[in-house]
Coordinates of C-alpha atoms in Angstrom, one line a residue:
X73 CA 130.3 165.1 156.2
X74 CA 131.5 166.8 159.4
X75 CA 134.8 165.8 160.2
X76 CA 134.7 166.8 164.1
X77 CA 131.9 164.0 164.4
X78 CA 132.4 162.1 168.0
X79 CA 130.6 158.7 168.9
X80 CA 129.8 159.7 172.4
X81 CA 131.4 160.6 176.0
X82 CA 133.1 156.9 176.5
X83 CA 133.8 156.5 172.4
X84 CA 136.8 157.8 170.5
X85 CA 136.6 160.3 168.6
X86 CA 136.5 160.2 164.6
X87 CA 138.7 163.1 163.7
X88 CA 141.5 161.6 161.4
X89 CA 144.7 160.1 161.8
X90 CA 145.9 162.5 164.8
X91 CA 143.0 161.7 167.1
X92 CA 143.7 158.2 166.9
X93 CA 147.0 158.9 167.6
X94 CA 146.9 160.1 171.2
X95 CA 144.2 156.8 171.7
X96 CA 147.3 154.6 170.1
X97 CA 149.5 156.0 172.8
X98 CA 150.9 153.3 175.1
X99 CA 150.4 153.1 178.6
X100 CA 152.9 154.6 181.0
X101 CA 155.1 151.5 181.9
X102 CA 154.5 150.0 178.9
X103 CA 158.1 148.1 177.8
X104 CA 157.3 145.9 174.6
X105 CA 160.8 144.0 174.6
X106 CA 160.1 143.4 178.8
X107 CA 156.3 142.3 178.2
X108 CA 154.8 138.9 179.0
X109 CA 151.4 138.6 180.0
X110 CA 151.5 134.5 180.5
X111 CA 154.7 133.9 178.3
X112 CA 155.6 131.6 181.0
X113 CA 152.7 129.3 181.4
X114 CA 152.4 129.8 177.5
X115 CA 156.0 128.6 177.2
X116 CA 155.3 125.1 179.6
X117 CA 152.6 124.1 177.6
X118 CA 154.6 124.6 174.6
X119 CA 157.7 122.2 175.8
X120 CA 155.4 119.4 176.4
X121 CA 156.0 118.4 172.8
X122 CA 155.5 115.0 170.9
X123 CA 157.5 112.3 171.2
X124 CA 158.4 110.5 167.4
X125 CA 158.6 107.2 167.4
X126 CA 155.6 106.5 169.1
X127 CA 152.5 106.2 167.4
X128 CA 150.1 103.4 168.3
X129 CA 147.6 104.7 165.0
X130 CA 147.2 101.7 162.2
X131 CA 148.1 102.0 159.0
X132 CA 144.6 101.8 157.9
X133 CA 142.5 104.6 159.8
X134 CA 139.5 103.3 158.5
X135 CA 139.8 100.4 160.6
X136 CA 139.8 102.3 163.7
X137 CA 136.5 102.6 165.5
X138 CA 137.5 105.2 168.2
X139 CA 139.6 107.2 165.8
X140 CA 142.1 110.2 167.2
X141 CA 142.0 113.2 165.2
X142 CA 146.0 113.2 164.0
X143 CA 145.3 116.4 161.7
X144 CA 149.3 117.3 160.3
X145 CA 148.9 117.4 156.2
X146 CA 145.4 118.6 155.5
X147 CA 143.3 119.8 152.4
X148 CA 140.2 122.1 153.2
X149 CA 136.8 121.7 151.4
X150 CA 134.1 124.8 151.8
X151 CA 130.5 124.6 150.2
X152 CA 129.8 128.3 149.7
X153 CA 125.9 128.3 149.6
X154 CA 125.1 131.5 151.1
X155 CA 126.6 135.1 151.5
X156 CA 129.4 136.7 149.2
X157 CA 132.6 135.9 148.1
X158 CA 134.6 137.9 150.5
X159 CA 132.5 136.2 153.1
X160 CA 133.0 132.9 151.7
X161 CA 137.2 133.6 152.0
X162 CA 136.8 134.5 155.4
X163 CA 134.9 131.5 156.2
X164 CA 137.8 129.5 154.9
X165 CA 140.4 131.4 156.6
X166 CA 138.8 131.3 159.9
X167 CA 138.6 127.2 158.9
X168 CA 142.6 127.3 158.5
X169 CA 143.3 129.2 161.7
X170 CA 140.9 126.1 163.5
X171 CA 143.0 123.7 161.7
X172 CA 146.7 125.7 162.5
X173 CA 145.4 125.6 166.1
X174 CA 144.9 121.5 166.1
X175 CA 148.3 121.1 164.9
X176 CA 148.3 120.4 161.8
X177 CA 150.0 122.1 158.2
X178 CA 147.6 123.3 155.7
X179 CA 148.4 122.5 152.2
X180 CA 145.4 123.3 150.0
X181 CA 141.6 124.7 150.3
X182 CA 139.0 124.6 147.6
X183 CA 135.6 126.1 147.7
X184 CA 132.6 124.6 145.8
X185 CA 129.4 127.2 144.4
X186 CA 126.4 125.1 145.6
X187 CA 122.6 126.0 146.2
X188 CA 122.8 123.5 149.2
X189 CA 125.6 120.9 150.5
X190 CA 125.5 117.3 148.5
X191 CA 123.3 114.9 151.3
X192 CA 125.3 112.4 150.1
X193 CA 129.0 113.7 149.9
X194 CA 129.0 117.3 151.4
X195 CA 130.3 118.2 147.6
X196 CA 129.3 117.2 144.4
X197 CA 130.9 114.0 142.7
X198 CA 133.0 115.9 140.3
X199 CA 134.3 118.1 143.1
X200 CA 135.0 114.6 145.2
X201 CA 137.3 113.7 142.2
X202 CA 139.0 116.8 142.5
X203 CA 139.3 116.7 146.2
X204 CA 141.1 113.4 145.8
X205 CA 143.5 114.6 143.0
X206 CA 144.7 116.5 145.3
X207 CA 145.2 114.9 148.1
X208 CA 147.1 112.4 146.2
X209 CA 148.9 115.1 144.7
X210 CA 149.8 117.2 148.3
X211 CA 150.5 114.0 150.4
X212 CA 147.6 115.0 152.3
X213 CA 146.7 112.6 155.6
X214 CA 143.2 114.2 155.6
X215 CA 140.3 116.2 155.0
X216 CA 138.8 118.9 156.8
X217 CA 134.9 120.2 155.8
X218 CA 133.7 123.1 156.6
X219 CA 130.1 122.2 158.1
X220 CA 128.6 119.1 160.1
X221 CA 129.1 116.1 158.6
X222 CA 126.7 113.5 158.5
X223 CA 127.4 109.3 159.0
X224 CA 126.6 108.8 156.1
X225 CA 128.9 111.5 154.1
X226 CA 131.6 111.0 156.5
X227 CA 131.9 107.2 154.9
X228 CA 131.3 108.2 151.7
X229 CA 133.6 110.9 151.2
X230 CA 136.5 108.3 153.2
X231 CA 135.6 105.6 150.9
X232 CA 136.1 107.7 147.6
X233 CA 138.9 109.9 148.9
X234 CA 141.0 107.7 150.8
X235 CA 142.4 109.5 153.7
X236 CA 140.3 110.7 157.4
X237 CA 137.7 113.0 156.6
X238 CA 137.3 115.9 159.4
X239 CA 134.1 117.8 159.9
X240 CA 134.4 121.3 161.4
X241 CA 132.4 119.9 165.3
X242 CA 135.1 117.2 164.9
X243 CA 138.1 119.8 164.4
X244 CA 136.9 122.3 167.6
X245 CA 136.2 119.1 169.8
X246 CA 139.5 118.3 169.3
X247 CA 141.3 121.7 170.0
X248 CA 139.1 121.7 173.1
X249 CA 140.6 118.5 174.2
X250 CA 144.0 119.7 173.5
X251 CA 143.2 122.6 175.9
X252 CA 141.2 121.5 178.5
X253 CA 143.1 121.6 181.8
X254 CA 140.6 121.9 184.8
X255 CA 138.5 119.0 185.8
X256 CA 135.3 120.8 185.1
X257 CA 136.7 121.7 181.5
X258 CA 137.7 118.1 180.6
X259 CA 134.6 116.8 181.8
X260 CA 132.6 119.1 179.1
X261 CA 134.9 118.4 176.9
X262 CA 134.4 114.5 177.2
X263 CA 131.2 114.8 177.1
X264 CA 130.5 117.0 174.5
X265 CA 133.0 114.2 172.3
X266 CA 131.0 111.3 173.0
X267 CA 127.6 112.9 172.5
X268 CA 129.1 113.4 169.0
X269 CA 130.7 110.1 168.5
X270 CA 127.9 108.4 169.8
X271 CA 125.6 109.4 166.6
X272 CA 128.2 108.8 164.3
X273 CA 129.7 105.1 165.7
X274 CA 130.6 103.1 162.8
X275 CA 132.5 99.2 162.3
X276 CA 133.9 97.6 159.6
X277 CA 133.9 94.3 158.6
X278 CA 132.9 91.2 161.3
X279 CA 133.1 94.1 163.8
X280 CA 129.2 94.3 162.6
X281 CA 128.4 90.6 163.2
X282 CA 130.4 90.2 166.7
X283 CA 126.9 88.1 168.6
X284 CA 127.3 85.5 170.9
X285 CA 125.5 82.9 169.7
X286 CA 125.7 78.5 169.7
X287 CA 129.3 77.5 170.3
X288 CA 130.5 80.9 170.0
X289 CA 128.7 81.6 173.2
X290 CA 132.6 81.2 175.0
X291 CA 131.6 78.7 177.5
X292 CA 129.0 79.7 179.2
X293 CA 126.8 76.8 179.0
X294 CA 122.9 76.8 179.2
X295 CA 121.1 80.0 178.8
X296 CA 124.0 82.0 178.0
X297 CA 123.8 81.4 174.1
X298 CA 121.8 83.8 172.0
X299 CA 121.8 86.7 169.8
X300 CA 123.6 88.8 172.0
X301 CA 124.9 92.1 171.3
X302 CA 126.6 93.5 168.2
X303 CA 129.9 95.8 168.7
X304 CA 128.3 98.7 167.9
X305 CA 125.5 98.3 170.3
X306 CA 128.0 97.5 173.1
X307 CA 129.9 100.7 172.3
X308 CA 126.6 102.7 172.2
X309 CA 126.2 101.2 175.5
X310 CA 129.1 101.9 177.1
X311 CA 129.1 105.6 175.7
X312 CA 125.5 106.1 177.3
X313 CA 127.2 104.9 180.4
X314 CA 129.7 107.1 180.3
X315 CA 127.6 110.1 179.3
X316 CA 125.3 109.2 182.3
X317 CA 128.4 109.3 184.9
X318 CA 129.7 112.8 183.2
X319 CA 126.3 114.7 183.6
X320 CA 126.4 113.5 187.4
X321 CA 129.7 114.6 188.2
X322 CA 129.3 118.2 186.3
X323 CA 125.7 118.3 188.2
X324 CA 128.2 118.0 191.4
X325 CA 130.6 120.7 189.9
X326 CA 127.8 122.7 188.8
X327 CA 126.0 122.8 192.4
X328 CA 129.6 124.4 193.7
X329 CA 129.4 127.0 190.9
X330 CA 126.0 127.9 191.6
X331 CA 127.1 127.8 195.6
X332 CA 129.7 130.4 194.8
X333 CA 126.7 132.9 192.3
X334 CA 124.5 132.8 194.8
X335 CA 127.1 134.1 197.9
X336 CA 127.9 136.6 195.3
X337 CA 124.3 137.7 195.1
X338 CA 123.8 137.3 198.7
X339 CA 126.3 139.5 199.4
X340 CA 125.1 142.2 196.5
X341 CA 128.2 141.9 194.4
X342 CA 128.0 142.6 190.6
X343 CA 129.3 140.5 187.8
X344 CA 131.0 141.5 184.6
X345 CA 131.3 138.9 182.1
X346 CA 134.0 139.2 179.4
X347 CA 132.9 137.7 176.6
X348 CA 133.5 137.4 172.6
X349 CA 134.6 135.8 169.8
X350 CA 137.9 133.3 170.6
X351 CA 141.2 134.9 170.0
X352 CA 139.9 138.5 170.6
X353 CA 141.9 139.3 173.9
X354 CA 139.4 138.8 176.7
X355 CA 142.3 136.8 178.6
X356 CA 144.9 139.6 178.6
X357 CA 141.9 142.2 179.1
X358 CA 141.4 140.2 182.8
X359 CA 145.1 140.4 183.2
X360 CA 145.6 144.0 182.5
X361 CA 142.2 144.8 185.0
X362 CA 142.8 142.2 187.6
X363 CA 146.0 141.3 187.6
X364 CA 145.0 138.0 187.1
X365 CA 147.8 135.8 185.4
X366 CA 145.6 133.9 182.7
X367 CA 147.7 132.0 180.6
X368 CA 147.5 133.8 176.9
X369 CA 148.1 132.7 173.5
X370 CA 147.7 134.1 170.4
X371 CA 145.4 130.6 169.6
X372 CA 141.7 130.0 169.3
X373 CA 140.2 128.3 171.9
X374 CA 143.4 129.2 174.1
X375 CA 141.1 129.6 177.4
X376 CA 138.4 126.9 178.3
X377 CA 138.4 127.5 181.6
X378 CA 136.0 130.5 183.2
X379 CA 138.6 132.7 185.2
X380 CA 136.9 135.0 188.1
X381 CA 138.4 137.7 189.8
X382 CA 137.5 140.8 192.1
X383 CA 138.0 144.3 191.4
X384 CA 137.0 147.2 192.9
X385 CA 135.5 151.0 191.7
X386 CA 137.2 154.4 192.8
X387 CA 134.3 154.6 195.5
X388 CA 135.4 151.3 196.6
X389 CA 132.9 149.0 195.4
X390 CA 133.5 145.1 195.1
X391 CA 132.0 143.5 191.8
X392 CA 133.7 140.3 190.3
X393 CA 135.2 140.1 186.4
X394 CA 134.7 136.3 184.8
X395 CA 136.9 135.6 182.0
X396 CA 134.6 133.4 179.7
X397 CA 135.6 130.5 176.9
X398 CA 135.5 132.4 173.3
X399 CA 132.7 131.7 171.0
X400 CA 133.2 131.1 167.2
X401 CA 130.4 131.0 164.3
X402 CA 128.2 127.8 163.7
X403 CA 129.6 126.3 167.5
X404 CA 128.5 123.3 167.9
X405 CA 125.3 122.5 170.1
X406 CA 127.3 119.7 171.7
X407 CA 129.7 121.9 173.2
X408 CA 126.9 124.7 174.0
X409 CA 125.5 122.1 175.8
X410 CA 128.4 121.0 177.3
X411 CA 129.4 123.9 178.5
X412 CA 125.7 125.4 180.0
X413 CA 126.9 125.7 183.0
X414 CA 130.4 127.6 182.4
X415 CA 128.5 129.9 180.0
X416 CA 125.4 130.4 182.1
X417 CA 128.5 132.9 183.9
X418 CA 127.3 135.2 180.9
X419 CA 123.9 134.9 181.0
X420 CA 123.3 135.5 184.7
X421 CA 126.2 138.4 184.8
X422 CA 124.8 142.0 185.8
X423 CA 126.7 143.6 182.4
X424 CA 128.5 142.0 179.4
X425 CA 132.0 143.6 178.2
X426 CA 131.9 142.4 174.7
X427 CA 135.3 142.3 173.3
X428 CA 136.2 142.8 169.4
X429 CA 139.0 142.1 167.6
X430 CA 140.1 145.6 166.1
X431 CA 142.7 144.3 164.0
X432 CA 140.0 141.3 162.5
X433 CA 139.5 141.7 158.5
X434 CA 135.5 141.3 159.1
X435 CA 135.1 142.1 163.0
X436 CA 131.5 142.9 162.5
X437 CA 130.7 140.2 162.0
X438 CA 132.1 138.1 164.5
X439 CA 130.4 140.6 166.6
X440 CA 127.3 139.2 165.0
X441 CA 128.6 135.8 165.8
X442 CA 129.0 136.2 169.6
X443 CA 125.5 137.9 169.9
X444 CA 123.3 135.0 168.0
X445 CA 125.7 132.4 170.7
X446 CA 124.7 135.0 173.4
X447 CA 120.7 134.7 172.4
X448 CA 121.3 130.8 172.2
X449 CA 122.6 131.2 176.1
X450 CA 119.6 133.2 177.2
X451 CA 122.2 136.1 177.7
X452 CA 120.9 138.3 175.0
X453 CA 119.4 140.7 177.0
X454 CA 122.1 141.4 179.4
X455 CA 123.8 145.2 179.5
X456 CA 126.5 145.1 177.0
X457 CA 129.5 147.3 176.7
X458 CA 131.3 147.0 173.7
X459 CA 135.2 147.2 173.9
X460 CA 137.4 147.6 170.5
X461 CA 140.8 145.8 171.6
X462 CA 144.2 145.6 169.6
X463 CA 144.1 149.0 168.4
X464 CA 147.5 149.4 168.4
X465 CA 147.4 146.8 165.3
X466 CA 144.6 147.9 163.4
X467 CA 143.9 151.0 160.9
X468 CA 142.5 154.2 161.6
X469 CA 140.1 153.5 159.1
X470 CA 139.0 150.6 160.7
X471 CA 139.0 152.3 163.8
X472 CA 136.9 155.2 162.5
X473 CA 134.1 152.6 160.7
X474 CA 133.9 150.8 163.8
X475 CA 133.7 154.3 165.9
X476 CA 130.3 155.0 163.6
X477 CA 128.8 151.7 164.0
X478 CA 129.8 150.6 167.5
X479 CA 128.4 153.8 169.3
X480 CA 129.6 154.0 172.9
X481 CA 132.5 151.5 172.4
X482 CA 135.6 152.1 174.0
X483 CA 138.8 151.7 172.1
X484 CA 141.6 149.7 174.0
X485 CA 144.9 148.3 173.9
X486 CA 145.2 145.5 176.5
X487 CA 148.8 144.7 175.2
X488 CA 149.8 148.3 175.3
X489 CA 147.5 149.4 178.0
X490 CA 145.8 152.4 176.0
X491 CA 142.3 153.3 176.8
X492 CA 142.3 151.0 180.1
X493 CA 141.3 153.5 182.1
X494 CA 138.4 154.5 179.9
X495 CA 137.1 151.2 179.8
X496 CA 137.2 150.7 183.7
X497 CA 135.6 153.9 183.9
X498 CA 133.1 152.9 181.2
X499 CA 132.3 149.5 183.5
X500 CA 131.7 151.4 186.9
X501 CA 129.1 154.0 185.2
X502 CA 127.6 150.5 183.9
X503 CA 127.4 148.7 187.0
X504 CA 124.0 148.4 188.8
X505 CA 123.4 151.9 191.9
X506 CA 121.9 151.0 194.6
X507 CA 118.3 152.5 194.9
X508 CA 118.2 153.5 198.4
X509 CA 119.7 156.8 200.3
X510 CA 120.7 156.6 203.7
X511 CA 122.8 158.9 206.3
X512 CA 123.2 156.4 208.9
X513 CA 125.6 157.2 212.4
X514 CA 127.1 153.6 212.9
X515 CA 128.7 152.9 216.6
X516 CA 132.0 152.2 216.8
X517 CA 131.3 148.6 217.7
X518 CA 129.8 148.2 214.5
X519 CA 132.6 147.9 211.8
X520 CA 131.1 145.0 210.2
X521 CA 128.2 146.9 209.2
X522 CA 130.7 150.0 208.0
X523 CA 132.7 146.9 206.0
X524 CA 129.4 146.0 204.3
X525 CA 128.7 149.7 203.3
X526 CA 132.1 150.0 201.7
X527 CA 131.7 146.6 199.7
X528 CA 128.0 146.6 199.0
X529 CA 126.9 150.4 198.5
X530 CA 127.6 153.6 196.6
X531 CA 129.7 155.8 198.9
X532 CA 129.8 158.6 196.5
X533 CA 128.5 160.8 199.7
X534 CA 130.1 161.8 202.9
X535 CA 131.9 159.7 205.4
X536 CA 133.0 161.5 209.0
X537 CA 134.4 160.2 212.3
X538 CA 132.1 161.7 215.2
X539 CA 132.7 161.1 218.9
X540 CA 129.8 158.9 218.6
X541 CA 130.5 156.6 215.4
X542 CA 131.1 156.6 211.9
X543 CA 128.7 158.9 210.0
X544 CA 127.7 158.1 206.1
X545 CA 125.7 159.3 203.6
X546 CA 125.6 156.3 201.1
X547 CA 123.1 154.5 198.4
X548 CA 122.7 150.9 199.4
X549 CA 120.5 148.5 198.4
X550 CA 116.7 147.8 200.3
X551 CA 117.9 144.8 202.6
X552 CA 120.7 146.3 204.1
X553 CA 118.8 150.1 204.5
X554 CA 116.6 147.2 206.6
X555 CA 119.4 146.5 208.7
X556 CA 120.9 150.0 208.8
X557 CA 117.5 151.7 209.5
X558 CA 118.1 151.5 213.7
X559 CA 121.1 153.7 213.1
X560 CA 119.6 156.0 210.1
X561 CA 119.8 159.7 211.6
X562 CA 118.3 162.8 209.4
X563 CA 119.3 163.7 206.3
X564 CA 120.9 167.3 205.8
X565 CA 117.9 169.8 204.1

């Protein structure tokens, strides 16, 4: 094999140790002891702590209806049905790092070998028996499984285990409640929850025989007695309300949103979508390109809310960077729908920077993950630029593999700052050219159209001051060569 191999003009190169060296190399500036990137909005969040003491939660959980996820001792249970081992493990891990994010202390995982999940418990019985000699011997509160849980094997496994049982919708819903802050985010959040509780509403007890009926009608005389509703139906009810008054009010948040797009492609500016898998560095990428002040954390699910900024090229062209919610493997279609209209950022963005966790154990394949979400979206068609971050914590061997089977990726740091400049290159050669040429002479008392040229074409060519105007020689696109073509003078040769 040819060691002086390179994996294109905007890659790195895969020489060794010492190429990767020079890429490794911090930016100028760069003080690690001095650097905070959102430390301090980071650190608010973190003092808004729990108070003890005051816990409202029964000492039965099963005889909660509306029952909040209170995940601190938990045992995990995988059903490893397809893939290998290795694959199985990461699966796991990835579970644990949901659960460490919702707050709570991980104190055992088992995995069960199964052709397909048990409909009736997730696991098979033996393996439920296990799972509870476990939790009885841990101290374990609850139970987290790694797939979507039906009713039915959400009340099962609680009946034979004893404590909550978690499934992995259940577990994200809940981190995305915990980090939710705009109103737009807590509405898609809500919703999402309810659109998934409202399948899987349960009561114990009378709560399942609760009519009004005869005497028990509660006074209201002649034709108010009769079968009335049951609890559950009056929950459904009120949830269907609720779900109603939600779509409306992100329909009305929505129609802003799509407002602010369309002035965007009025005006010819491109977007650039971050996007990837949650926890990759997206966040501190838009800080280190923007200067945007996002709020990082080394969390999944730290940023919910869609984040847009302007940049500009070195010829001075405007195009916007949106900082997008991270995606994760198996997301639930609740919160995909949910979220349709923060992700529909993605799908109707001009290019795609794809960001992968160089430091991951597997990122390959959450690079497959964050594509089949992107398909889901309708965004799998867009441009993509691929962009390798937190090499300054991963391997040159990783770096090398990835290198080969990332062609045209660029390789950055965004804690460090290395290869920044090589991925804001990369993004300007990406971004759409205007198609059309013009030399125009533009009076004097024309600077709006001059303002437009600067934020709306290509002024790679020549710009002069004349005694009669402002001469350029510029690629724009066809409706403004419309407006500029009273002005448009001949072309040298």
């Amino acid at each position: 094999m040819d060691d002086t191999q390179t994996s294109g003009p905007i890659g790195a190169p895969v020489e060794g140790e010492a190429d990767w060296a020079s890429l490794l190399a911090p930016a100028d500036g760069f003080d690690a002891a001095t650097f905070d990137d959102g430390a301090d909005d980071l650190a608010d969040r973190i003092s808004l702590m729990r108070v003890p003491g005051l816990s409202t939660d029964l000492e039965d959980i099963r005889e909660v209806e509306y029952r909040q996820l209170r995940l601190e001792r938990v045992v995990l249970v995988s059903v490893w049905h397809e893939g290998t081992q290795e694959d199985a493990h990461a699966a796991v891990r990835e579970l644990a790092a949901l659960a460490d994010t919702a707050g709570s202390q991980v104190l055992d995982a088992l995995i069960q070998r199964r052709d397909h999940v048990d409909p009736s418990t997730y696991i098979g019985r033996g393996k439920v028996d296990e799972v509870k000699r476990v939790v009885e011997a841990t101290g374990a509160d609850t139970v987290i499984c790694d797939g979507e849980l039906t009713p039915a094997q959400l009340r099962t496994l609680e009946d034979k285990v004893g404590v909550k049982v978690v499934d992995r919708t259940a577990l994200i819903l809940d981190i995305f409640a915990q980090h939710a802050r705009s109103v737009e985010g807590k509405a898609q959040v809500e919703l999402a929850q309810l659109s998934y509780l409202k399948q899987r509403l349960r009561g114990w007890g009378d709560s399942l025989s609760r009519q009004v009926g005869g005497r028990a009608a509660g006074g209201v005389g002649i034709g108010g007695r009769g079968p009335g509703e049951t609890k559950i139906e009056t929950d459904r009810r009120r949830i269907n309300t609720r779900i109603a008054r939600l779509r409306a009010r992100l329909r009305d948040l929505d129609a802003t949103r799509a407002l602010q797009r369309a002035d965007r492609r009025r005006n010819r500016i491109p977007s650039v979508a971050i996007v990837g898998y949650t926890n990759a560095g997206k966040s501190s990428l838009l800080n280190r390109l923007t200067g945007a002040g996002v709020m990082v954390e080394d969390a999944l699910f730290a940023t919910l809310d869609p984040t847009t900024r302007r940049s500009r090229t070195a010829d001075g062209r405007v195009y916007t960077l949106t900082d997008t919610v991270g995606f994760v493997r198996h997301l639930p279609h609740d919160l995909i729908e949910a979220f349709k209209s923060t992700l529909e950022e993605a799908a109707q963005a001009d290019l795609l920077v794809h960001v992968v966790d160089g430091a991951d154990a597997d990122p390959m394949a959450q690079v497959g993950a964050v594509r089949d979400v992107l398909r889901q979206i309708g965004a799998g068609e867009v441009p993509e630029l691929m962009a390798v971050n937190k090499v300054d914590a991963a391997s040159a061997d990783t770096l090398a593999d990835l290198a080969v089977t990332l062609p045209g990726a660029v390789f950055v740091s965004a804690r460090t700052g290395a290869g920044l400049d090589r991925l804001r290159g990369a993004i300007e050669d990406r971004l759409p050219v205007p198609g059309a040429l013009v030399r125009v002479l533009i009076p004097y008392d024309r600077g709006d159209l001059v303002d437009r040229l600067h934020r709306q074409g290509d002024l790679s060519g020549t710009e002069e001051h004349t005694a009669d105007g402002t001469l350029i020689t510029a690629r724009v696109h066809a409706d403004l060569a419309g407006e500029l073509a009273p002005y448009e003078v001949e072309r040298d040769g």
